[in-house]
C-alpha positions as YAML, in Angstrom:
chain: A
units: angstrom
residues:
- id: 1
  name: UNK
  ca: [19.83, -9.28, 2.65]
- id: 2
  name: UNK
  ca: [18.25, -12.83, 3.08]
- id: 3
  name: UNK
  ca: [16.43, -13.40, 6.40]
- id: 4
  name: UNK
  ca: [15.22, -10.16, 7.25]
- id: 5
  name: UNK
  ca: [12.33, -9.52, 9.02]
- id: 6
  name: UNK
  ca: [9.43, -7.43, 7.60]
- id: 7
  name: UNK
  ca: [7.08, -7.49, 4.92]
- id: 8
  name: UNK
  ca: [7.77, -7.85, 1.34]
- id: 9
  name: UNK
  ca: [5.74, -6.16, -1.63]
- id: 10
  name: UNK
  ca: [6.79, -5.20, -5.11]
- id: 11
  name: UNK
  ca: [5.89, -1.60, -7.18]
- id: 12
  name: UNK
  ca: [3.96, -1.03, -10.41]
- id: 13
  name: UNK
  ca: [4.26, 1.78, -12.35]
- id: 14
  name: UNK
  ca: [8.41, 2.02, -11.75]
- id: 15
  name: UNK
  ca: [9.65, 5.13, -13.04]
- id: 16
  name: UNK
  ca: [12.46, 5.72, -15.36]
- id: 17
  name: UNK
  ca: [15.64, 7.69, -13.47]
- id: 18
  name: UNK
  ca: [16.14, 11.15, -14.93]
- id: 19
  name: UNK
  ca: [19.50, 12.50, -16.18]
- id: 20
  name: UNK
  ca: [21.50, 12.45, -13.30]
- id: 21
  name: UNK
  ca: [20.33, 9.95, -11.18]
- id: 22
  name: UNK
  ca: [22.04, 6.70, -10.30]
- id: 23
  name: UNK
  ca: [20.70, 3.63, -11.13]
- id: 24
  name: UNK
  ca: [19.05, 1.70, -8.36]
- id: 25
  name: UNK
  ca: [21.01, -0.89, -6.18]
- id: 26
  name: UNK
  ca: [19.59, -3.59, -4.36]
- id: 27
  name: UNK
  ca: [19.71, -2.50, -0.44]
- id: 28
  name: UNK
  ca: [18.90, 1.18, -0.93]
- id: 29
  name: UNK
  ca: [16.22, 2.60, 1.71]
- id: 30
  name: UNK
  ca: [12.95, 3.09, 0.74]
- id: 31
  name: UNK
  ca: [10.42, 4.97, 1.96]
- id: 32
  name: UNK
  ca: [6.67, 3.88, 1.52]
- id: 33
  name: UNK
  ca: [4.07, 6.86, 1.85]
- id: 34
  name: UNK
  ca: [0.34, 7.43, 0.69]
- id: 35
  name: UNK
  ca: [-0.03, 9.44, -2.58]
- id: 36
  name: UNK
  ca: [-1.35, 12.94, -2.06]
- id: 37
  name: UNK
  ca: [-4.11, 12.21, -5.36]
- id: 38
  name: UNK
  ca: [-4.17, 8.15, -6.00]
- id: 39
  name: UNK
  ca: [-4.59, 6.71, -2.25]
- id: 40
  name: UNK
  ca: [-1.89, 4.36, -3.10]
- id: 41
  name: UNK
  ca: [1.19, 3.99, -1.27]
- id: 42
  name: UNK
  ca: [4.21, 5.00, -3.37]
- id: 43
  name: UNK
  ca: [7.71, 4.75, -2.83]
- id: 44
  name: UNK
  ca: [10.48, 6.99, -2.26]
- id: 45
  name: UNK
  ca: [13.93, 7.29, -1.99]
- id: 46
  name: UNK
  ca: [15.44, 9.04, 1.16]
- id: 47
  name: UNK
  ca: [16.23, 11.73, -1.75]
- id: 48
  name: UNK
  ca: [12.78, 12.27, -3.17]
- id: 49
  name: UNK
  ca: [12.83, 10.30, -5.89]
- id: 50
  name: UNK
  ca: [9.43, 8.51, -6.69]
- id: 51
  name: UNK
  ca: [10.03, 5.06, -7.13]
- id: 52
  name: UNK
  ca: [6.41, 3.92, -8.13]
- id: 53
  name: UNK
  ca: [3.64, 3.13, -6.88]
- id: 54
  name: UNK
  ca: [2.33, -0.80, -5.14]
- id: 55
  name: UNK
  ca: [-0.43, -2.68, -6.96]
- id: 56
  name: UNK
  ca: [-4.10, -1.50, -5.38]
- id: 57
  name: UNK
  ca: [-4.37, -4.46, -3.66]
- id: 58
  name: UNK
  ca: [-1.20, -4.33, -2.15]
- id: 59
  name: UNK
  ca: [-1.33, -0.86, -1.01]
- id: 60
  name: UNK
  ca: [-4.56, -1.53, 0.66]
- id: 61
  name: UNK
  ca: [-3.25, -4.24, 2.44]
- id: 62
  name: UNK
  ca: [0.25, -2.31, 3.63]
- id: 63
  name: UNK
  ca: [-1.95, 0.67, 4.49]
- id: 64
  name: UNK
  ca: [-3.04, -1.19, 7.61]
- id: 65
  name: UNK
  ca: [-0.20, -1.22, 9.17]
- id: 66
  name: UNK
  ca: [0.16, 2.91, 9.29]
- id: 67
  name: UNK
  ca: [-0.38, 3.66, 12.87]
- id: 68
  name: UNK
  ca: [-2.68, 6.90, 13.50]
- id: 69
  name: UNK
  ca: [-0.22, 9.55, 13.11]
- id: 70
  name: UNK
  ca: [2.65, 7.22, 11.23]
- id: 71
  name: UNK
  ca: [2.63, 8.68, 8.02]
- id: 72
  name: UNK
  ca: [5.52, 6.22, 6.10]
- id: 73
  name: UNK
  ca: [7.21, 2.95, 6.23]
- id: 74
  name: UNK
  ca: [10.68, 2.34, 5.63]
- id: 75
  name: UNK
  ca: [12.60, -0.49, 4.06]
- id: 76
  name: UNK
  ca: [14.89, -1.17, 1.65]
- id: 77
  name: UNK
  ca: [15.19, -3.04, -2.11]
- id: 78
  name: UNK
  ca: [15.40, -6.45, -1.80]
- id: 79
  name: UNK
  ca: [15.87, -7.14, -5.71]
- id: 80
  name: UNK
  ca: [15.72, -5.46, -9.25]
- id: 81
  name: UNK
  ca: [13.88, -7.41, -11.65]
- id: 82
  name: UNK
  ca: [14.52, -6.38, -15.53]
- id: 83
  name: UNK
  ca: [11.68, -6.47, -17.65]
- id: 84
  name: UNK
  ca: [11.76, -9.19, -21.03]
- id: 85
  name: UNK
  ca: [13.85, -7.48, -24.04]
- id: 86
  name: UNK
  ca: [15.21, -4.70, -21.40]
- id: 87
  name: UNK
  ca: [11.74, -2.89, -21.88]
- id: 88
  name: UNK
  ca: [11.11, -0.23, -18.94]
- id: 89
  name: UNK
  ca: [12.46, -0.29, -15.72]
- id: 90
  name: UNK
  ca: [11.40, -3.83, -14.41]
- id: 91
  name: UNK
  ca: [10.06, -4.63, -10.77]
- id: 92
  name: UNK
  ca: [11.28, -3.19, -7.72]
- id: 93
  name: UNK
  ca: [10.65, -5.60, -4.86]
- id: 94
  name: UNK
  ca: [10.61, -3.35, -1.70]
- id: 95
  name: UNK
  ca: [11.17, -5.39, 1.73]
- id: 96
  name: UNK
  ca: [9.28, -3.15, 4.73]
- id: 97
  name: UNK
  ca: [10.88, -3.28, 7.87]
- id: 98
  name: UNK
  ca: [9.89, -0.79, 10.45]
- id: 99
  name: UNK
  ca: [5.91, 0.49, 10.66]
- id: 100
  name: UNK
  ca: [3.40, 2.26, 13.08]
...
């Protein structure tokens, strides 16, 4: 989805699917929200599926641009980065398109 607008930002902490889950496509929606304990935002799918979770700096930055009483931004995946020697999940580079 070259040239779109927004914000882009990448998660740490990806988590594995469970049984039963498809695998991850670039262009899937993405919802970014504050974790309940951490403070960080983490991201969801539209299904509830926690994603991960954005680098503290990162989320700190992003955070500013919830709007008092906006409590998520959406966007989308803009690529799937594997990890060296298949090892974990890789990167999830998450675009941000619509805030506040």
């Amino acid at each position: 989805m070259p040239g779109d607008p927004g914000v882009l930002t990448y998660l740490t902490e990806a988590s594995e699917p469970r049984p039963g889950e498809g695998a991850l496509c670039v262009g899937d929606p993405v919802v970014l929200r504050q974790g309940v304990r951490s403070g960080k935002l983490e991201a969801w799918s539209p299904a509830g599926r926690k994603l991960g979770s954005l680098p503290p700096a990162e989320s700190e930055a992003l955070s500013g641009l919830l709007a008092e009483g906006a409590d998520r931004l959406r966007g989308h995946i803009a690529a799937l980065i594997p990890r060296p020697r298949l090892v974990g999940p890789g990167r999830i580079h998450i675009r941000v398109t619509e805030w506040g």
